[in-house]
Short mmCIF file of C-alpha atoms and ligand atoms in Angstrom, two decimals:
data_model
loop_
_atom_site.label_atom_id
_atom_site.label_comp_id
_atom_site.label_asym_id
_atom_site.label_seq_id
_atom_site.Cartn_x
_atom_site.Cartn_y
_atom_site.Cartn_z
CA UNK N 1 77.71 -42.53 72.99
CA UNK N 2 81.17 -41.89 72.39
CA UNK N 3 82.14 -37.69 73.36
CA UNK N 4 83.12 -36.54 69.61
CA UNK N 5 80.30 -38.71 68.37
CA UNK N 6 78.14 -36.00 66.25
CA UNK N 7 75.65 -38.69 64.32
CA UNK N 8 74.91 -41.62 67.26
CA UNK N 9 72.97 -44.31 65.61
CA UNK N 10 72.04 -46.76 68.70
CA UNK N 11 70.09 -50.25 68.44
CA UNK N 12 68.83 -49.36 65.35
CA UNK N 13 66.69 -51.92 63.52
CA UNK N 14 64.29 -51.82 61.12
CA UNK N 15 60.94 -53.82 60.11
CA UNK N 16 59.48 -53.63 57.13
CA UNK N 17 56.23 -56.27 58.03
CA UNK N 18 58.20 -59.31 59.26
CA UNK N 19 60.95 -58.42 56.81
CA UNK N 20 63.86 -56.78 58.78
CA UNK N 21 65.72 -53.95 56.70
CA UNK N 22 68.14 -53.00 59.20
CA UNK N 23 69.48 -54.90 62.15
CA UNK N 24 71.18 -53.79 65.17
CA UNK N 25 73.04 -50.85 64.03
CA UNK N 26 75.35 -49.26 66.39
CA UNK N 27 77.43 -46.66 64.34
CA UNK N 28 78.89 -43.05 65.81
CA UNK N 29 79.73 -40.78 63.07
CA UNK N 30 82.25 -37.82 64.07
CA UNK N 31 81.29 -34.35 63.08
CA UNK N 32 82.93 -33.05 59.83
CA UNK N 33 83.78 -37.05 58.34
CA UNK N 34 83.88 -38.35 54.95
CA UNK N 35 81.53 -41.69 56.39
CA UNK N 36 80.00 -44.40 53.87
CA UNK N 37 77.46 -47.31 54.03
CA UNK N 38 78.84 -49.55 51.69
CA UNK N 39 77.19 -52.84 50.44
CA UNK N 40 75.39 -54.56 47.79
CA UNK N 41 72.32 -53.60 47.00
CA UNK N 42 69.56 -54.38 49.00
CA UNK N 43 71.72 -54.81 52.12
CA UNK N 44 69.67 -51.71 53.92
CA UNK N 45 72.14 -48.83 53.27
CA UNK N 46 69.59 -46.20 52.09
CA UNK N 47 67.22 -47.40 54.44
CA UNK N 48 69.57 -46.89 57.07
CA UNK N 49 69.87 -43.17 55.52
CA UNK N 50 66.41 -42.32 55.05
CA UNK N 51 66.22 -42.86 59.51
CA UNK N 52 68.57 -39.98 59.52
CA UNK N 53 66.85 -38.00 56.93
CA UNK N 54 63.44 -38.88 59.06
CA UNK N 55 61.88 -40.22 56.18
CA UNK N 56 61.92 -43.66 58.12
CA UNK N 57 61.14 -44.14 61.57
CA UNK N 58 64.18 -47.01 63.46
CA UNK N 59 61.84 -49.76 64.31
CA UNK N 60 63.77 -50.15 67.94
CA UNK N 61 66.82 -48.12 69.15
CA UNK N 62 67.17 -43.99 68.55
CA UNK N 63 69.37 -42.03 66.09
CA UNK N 64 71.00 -38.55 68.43
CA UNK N 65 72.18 -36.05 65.79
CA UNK N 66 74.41 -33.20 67.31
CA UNK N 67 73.24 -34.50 70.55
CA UNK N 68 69.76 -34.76 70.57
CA UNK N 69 67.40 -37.68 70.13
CA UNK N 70 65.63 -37.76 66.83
CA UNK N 71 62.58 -39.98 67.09
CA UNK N 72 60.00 -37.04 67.73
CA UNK N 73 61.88 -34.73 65.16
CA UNK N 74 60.43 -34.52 61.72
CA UNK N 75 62.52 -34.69 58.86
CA UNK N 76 62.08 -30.53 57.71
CA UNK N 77 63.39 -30.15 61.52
CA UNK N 78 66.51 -32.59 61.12
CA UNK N 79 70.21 -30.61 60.61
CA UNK N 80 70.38 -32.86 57.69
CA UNK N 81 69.92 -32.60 53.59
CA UNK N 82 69.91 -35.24 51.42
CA UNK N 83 70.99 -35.65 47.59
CA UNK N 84 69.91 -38.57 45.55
CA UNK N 85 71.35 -40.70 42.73
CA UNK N 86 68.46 -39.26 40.07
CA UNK N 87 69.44 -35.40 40.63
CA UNK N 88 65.98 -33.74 41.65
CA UNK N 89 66.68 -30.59 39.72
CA UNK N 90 63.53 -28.91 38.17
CA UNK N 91 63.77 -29.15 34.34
CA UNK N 92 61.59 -25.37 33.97
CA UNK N 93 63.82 -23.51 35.96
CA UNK N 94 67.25 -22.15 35.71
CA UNK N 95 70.21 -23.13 37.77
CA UNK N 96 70.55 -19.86 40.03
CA UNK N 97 66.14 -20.97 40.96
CA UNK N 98 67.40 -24.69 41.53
CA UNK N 99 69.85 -23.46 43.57
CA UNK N 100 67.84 -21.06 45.75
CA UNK N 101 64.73 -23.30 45.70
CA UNK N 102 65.66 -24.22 49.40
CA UNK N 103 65.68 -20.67 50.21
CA UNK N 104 62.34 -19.84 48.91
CA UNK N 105 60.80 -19.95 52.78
CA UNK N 106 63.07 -18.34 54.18
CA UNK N 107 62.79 -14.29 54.44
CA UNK N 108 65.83 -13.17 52.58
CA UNK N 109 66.46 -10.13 50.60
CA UNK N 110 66.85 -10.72 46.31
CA UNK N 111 70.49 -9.14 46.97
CA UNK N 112 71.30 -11.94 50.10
CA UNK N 113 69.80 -14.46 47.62
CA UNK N 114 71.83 -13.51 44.83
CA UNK N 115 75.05 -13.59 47.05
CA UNK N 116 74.35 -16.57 48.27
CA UNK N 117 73.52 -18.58 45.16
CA UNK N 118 76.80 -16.89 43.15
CA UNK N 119 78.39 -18.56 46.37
CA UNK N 120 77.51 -21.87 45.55
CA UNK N 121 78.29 -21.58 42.10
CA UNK N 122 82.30 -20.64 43.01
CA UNK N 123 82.20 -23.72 44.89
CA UNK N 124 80.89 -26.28 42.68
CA UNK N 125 83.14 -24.29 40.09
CA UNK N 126 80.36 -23.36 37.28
CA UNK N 127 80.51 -19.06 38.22
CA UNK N 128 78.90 -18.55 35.09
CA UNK N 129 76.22 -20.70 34.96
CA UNK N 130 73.35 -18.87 36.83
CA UNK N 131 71.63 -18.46 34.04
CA UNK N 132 71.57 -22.00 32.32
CA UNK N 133 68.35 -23.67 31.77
CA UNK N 134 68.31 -27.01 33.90
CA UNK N 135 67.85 -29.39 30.48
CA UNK N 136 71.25 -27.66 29.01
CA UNK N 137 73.33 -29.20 31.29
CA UNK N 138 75.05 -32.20 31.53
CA UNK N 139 75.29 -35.04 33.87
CA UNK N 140 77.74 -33.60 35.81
CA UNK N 141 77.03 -30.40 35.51
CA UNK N 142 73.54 -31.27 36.88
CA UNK N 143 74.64 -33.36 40.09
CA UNK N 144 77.32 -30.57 41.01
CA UNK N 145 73.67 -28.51 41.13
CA UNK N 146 71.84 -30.39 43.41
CA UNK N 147 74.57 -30.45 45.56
CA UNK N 148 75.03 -26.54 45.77
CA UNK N 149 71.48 -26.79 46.22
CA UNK N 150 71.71 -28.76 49.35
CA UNK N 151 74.37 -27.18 50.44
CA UNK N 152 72.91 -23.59 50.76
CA UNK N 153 70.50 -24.51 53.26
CA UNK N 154 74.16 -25.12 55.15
CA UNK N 155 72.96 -28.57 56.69
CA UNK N 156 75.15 -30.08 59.12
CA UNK N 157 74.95 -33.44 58.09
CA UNK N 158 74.52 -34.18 54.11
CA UNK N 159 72.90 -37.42 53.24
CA UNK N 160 74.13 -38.33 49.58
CA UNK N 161 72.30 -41.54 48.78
CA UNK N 162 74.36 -43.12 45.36
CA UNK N 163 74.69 -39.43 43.73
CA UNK N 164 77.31 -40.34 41.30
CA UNK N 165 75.40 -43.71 40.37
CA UNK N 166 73.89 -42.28 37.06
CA UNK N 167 77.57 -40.81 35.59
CA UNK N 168 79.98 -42.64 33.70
CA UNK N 169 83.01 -44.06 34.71
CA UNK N 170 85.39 -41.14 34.04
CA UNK N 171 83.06 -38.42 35.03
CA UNK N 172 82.79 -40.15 38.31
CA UNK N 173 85.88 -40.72 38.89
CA UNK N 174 86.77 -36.47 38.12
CA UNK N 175 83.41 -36.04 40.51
CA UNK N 176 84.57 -38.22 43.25
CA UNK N 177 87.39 -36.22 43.61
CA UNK N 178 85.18 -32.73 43.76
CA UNK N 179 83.24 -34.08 46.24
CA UNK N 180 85.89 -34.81 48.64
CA UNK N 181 87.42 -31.04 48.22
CA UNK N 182 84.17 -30.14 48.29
CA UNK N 183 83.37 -31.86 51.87
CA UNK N 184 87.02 -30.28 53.17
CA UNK N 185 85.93 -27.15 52.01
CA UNK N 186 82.59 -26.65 53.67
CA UNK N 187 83.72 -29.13 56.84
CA UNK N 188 80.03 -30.71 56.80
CA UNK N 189 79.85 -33.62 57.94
CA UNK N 190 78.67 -36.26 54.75
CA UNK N 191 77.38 -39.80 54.99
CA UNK N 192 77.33 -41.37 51.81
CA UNK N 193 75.78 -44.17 50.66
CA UNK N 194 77.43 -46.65 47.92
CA UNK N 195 77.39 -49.89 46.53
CA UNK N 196 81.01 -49.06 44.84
CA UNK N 197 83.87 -50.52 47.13
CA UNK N 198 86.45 -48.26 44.84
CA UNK N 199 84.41 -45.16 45.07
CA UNK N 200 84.05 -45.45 49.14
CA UNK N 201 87.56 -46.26 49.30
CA UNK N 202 88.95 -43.20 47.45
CA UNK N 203 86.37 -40.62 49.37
CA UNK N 204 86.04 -41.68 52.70
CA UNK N 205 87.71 -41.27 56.19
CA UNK N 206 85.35 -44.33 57.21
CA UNK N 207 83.58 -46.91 55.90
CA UNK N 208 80.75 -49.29 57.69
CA UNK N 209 80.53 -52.12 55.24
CA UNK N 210 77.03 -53.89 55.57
CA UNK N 211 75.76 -57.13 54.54
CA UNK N 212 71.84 -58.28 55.30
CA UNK N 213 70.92 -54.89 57.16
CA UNK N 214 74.33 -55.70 59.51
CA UNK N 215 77.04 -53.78 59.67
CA UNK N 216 79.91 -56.20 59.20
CA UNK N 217 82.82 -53.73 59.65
CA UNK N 218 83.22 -50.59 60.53
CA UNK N 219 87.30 -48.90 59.36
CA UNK N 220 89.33 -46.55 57.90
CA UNK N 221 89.88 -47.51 54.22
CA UNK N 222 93.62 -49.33 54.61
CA UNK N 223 91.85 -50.79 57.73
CA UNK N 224 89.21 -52.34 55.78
CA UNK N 225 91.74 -53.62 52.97
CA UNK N 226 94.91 -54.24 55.22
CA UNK N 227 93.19 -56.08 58.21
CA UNK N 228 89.68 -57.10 57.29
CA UNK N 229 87.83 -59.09 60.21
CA UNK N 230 85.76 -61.78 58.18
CA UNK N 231 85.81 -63.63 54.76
CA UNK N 232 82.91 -61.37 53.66
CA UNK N 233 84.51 -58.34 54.35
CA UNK N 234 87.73 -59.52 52.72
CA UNK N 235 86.09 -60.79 49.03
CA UNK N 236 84.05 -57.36 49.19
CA UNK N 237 86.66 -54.94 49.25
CA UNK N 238 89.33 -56.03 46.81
CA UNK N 239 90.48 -59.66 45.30
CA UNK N 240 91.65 -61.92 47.93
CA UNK N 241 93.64 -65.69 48.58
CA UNK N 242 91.81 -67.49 50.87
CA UNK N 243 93.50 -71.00 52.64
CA UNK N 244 91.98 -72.93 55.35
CA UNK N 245 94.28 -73.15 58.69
CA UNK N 246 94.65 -74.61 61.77
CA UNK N 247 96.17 -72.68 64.34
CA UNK N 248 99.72 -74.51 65.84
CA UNK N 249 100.26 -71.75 68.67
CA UNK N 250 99.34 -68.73 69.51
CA UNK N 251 101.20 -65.60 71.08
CA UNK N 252 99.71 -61.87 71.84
CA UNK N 253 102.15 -61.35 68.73
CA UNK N 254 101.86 -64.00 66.46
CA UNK N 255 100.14 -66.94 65.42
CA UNK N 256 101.32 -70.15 63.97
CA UNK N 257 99.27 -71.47 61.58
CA UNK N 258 99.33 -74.96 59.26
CA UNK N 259 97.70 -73.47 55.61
CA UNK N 260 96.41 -75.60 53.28
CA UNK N 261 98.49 -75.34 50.43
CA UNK N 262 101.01 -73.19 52.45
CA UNK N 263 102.12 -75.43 55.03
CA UNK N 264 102.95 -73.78 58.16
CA UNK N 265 103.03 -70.57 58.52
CA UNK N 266 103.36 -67.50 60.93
CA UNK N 267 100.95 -64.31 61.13
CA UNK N 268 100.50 -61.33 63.25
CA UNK N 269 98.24 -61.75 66.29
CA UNK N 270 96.19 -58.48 65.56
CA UNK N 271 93.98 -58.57 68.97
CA UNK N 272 93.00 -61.57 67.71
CA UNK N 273 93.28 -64.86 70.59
CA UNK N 274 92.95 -68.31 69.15
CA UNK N 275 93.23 -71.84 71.14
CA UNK N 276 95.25 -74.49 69.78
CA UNK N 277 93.43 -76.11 66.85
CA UNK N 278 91.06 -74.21 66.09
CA UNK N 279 90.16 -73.87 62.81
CA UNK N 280 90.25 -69.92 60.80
CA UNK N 281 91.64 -69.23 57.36
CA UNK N 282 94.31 -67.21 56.24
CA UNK N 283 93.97 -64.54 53.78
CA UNK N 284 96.88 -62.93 51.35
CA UNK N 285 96.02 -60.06 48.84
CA UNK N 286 97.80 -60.64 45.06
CA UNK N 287 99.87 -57.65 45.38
CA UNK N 288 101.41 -59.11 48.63
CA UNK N 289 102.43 -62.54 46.89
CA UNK N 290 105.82 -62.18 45.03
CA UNK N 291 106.73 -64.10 42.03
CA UNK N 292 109.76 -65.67 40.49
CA UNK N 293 111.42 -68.19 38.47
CA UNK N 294 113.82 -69.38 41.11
CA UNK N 295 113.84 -70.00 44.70
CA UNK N 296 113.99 -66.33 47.05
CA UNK N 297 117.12 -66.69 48.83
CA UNK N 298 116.13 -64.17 51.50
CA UNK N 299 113.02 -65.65 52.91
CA UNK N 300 111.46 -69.02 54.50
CA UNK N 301 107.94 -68.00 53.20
CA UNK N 302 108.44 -69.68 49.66
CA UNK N 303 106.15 -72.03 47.91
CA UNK N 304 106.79 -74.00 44.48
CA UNK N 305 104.00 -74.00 42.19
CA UNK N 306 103.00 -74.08 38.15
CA UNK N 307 102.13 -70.74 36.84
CA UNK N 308 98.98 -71.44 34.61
CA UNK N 309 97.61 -68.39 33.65
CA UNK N 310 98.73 -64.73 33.03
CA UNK N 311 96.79 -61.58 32.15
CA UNK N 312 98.23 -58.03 30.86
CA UNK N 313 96.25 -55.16 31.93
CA UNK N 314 99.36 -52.56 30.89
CA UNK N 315 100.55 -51.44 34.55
CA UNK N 316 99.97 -54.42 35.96
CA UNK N 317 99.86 -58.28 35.46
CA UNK N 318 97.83 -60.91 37.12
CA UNK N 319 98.91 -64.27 37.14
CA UNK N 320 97.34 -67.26 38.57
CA UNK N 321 99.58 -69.97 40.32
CA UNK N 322 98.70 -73.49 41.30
CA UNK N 323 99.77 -75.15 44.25
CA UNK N 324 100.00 -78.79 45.50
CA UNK N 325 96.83 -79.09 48.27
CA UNK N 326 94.05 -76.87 46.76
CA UNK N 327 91.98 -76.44 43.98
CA UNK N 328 91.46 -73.00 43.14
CA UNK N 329 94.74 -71.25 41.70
CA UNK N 330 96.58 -68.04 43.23
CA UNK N 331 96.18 -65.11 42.22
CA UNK N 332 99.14 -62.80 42.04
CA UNK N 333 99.70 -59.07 40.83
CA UNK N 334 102.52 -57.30 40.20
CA UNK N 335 103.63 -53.66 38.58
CA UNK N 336 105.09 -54.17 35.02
CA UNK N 337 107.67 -51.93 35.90
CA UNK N 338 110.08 -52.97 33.03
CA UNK N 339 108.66 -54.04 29.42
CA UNK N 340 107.59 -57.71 29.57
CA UNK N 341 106.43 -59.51 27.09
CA UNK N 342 103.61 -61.40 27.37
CA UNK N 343 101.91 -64.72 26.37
CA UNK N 344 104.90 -66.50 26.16
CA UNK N 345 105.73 -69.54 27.63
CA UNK N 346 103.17 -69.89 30.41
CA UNK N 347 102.91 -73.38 32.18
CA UNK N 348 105.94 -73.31 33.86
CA UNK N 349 107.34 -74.31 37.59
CA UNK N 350 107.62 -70.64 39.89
CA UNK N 351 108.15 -69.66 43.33
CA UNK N 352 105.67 -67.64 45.45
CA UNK N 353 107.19 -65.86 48.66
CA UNK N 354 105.82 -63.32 51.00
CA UNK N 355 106.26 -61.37 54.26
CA UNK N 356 104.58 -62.67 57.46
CA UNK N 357 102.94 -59.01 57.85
CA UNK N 358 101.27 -59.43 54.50
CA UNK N 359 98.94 -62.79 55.99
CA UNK N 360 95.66 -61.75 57.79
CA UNK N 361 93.99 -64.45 60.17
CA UNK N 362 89.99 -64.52 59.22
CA UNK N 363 87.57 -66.31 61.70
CA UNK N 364 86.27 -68.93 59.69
CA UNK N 365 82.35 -67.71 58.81
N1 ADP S 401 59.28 -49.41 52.06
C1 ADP S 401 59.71 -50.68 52.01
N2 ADP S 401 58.86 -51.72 52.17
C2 ADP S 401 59.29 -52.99 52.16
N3 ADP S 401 60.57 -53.36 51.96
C3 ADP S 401 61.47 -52.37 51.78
C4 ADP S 401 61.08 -51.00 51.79
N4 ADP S 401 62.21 -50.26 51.60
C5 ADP S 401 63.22 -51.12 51.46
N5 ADP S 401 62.78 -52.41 51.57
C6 ADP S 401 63.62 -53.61 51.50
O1 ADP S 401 64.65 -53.48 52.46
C7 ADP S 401 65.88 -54.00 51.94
C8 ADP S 401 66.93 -52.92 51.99
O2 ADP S 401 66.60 -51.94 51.04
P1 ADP S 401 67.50 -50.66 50.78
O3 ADP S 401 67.74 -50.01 52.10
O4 ADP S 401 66.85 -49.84 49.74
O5 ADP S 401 68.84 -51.31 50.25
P2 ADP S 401 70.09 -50.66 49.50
O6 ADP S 401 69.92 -49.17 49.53
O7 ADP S 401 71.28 -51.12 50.28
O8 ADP S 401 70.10 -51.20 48.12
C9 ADP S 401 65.57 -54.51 50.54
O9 ADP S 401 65.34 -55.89 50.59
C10 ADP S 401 64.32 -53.75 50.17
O10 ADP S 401 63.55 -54.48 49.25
MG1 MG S 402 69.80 -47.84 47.92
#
């Protein structure tokens, strides 16, 4: 266990019967960070939750939580809360009761009760909303509740399992943002479960993407898009250009590669050590691909190709490029930053260039 580790999830795997859940989790979690599980569903990300929250017992290995082990430690006794994607609030009773609900066993004056609750309703911004019945709310409105009332019970670690699964695009998008001022305000530590790759991007300070109960990778956001470790990782978070390769040479710095459809190519060694020959692929996002009609003076990394395809999206264009050697076309993206028109003229011969920085070197899975 790392020293600034405040969630140490060891070993951890989990059986269902012979069905394994989670498998061989090894995560630390620093105290006060933005962290989300992110995967499909079904990969084992609230499972892996519900073992913090003690709803689920780890199988093999032990969760430590602020330093101490939690397999004898039942969930009421865990520093953690958790909020789910269906906000628990109680339809009969008004917000200021939802919000003190947690409160209710603990020995507190109507006054300290009062204080606290108004609080809670500062921070989730809805001051005058106390007296609201729980069914005249909206979406929003209600998941900003069970949050405040989560948060009075000042947990050190909040669970948040999907909680902005059930809200519309837009109102999820404003939330997403209120959560993350929200997290900086009170300086709890969150772990936050999605299947949304945009959502965990925008919010997080770290992200362990799982697949199959594994966790694949485990980095910052621009780590996970930037440098991702595996083709899995890669066609998760974002769109990606995949070639096969064969590596020519390899230095601490650099690797020589021969690309499919590329030809031969350099990338940066990024602690990665090949041997001669052996086969990986090379990855390039869209954005990282330039376009243009005629040859880029400035750079050997240039490829000839037909552009076949082009899409509009307003700030943006995608465009889809074939190349002599493989099948699937290129995808490329670029800012519209000056009025273009579209749909004209669109089988016609381009050139793709790049930087060698923009090529990542996958192991071939
Ligand atoms: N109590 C359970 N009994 C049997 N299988 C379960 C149970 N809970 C979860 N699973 C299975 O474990 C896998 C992971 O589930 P879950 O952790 O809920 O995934 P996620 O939250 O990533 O969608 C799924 O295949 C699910 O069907
Ligand atoms: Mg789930």
């Amino acid at each position: 266990m790392s020293n600034d580790a405040f969630i140490s999830i060891q070993n951890v795997d989990k059986y269902f019967g012979k069905f394994q859940a989670v498998e061989d989790v090894n995560v630390d979690i620093a105290h006060g960070e933005f962290f989300s599980l992110l995967g499909s569903s079904g990969c084992g990300k609230t499972t892996l939750l519900r073992m913090l929250a003690g709803f689920e017992s780890p199988t093999n290995g032990e969760i430590y939580i602020d330093g101490h082990a939690m397999s004898e430690v039942p969930p009421h006794q865990r520093p953690v809360n958790m909020v789910f994607q269906s906000y628990a609030i109680f339809p009969h009773l008004n917000v200021r009761d939802n919000i003190a609900y947690g409160l209710r066993k603990q020995k507190l004056s109507k006054a300290r009760r009062y204080e606290m609750v108004d609080e809670m309703l500062n921070l989730i911004a809805l001051p005058e909303y106390g007296d609201r019945k729980a069914n005249e709310l909206s979406g929003g409105q209600r998941q900003r509740i069970a949050l405040a009332r989560a948060l009075i019970l000042r947990p050190k670690v909040l669970l948040l399992d999907e909680p902005l699964g059930a809200l519309d695009k837009q109102l999820r998008e404003q939330m997403q943002l209120e959560l993350r001022a929200l997290q900086r305000t009170v300086g709890i530590t969150f772990v936050f479960v999605t299947h949304d790759q945009e959502e965990a991007l925008t919010l997080s300070d770290r992200i362990a993407v799982m697949s199959g109960g594994k966790v694949l990778q485990l980095d910052t956001p621009s780590g996970l898009y930037e440098t991702p470790r595996t083709q899995e990782v890669a066609s998760f978070i974002g769109t990606m250009n995949f070639f096969d390769a064969e590596v020519i040479k390899a230095s601490s710095t650099s690797i020589e590669l021969s690309a499919r459809g590329l030809g031969k190519v350099a990338a940066p060694a990024r602690d990665q050590q090949y041997p001669k020959g052996a086969h990986v692929q090379v990855a390039i996002r869209p954005e990282k691909l330039r376009l243009s009609n005629d040859r880029p003076a400035d750079t050997k990394n240039a490829l000839q190709g037909q552009l076949k395809n082009s899409a509009y999206l307003g700030e943006r264009s995608h465009f889809y490029v074939s190349v002599d050697g493989i099948e699937k076309p290129i995808a490329v993206s670029s800012q519209n930053r000056e009025q273009i028109s579209t749909g004209a003229d669109q089988t016609r011969p381009v050139w793709l260039s790049w930087n060698d920085e923009a090529l990542v070197v996958l192991n071939a899975d």
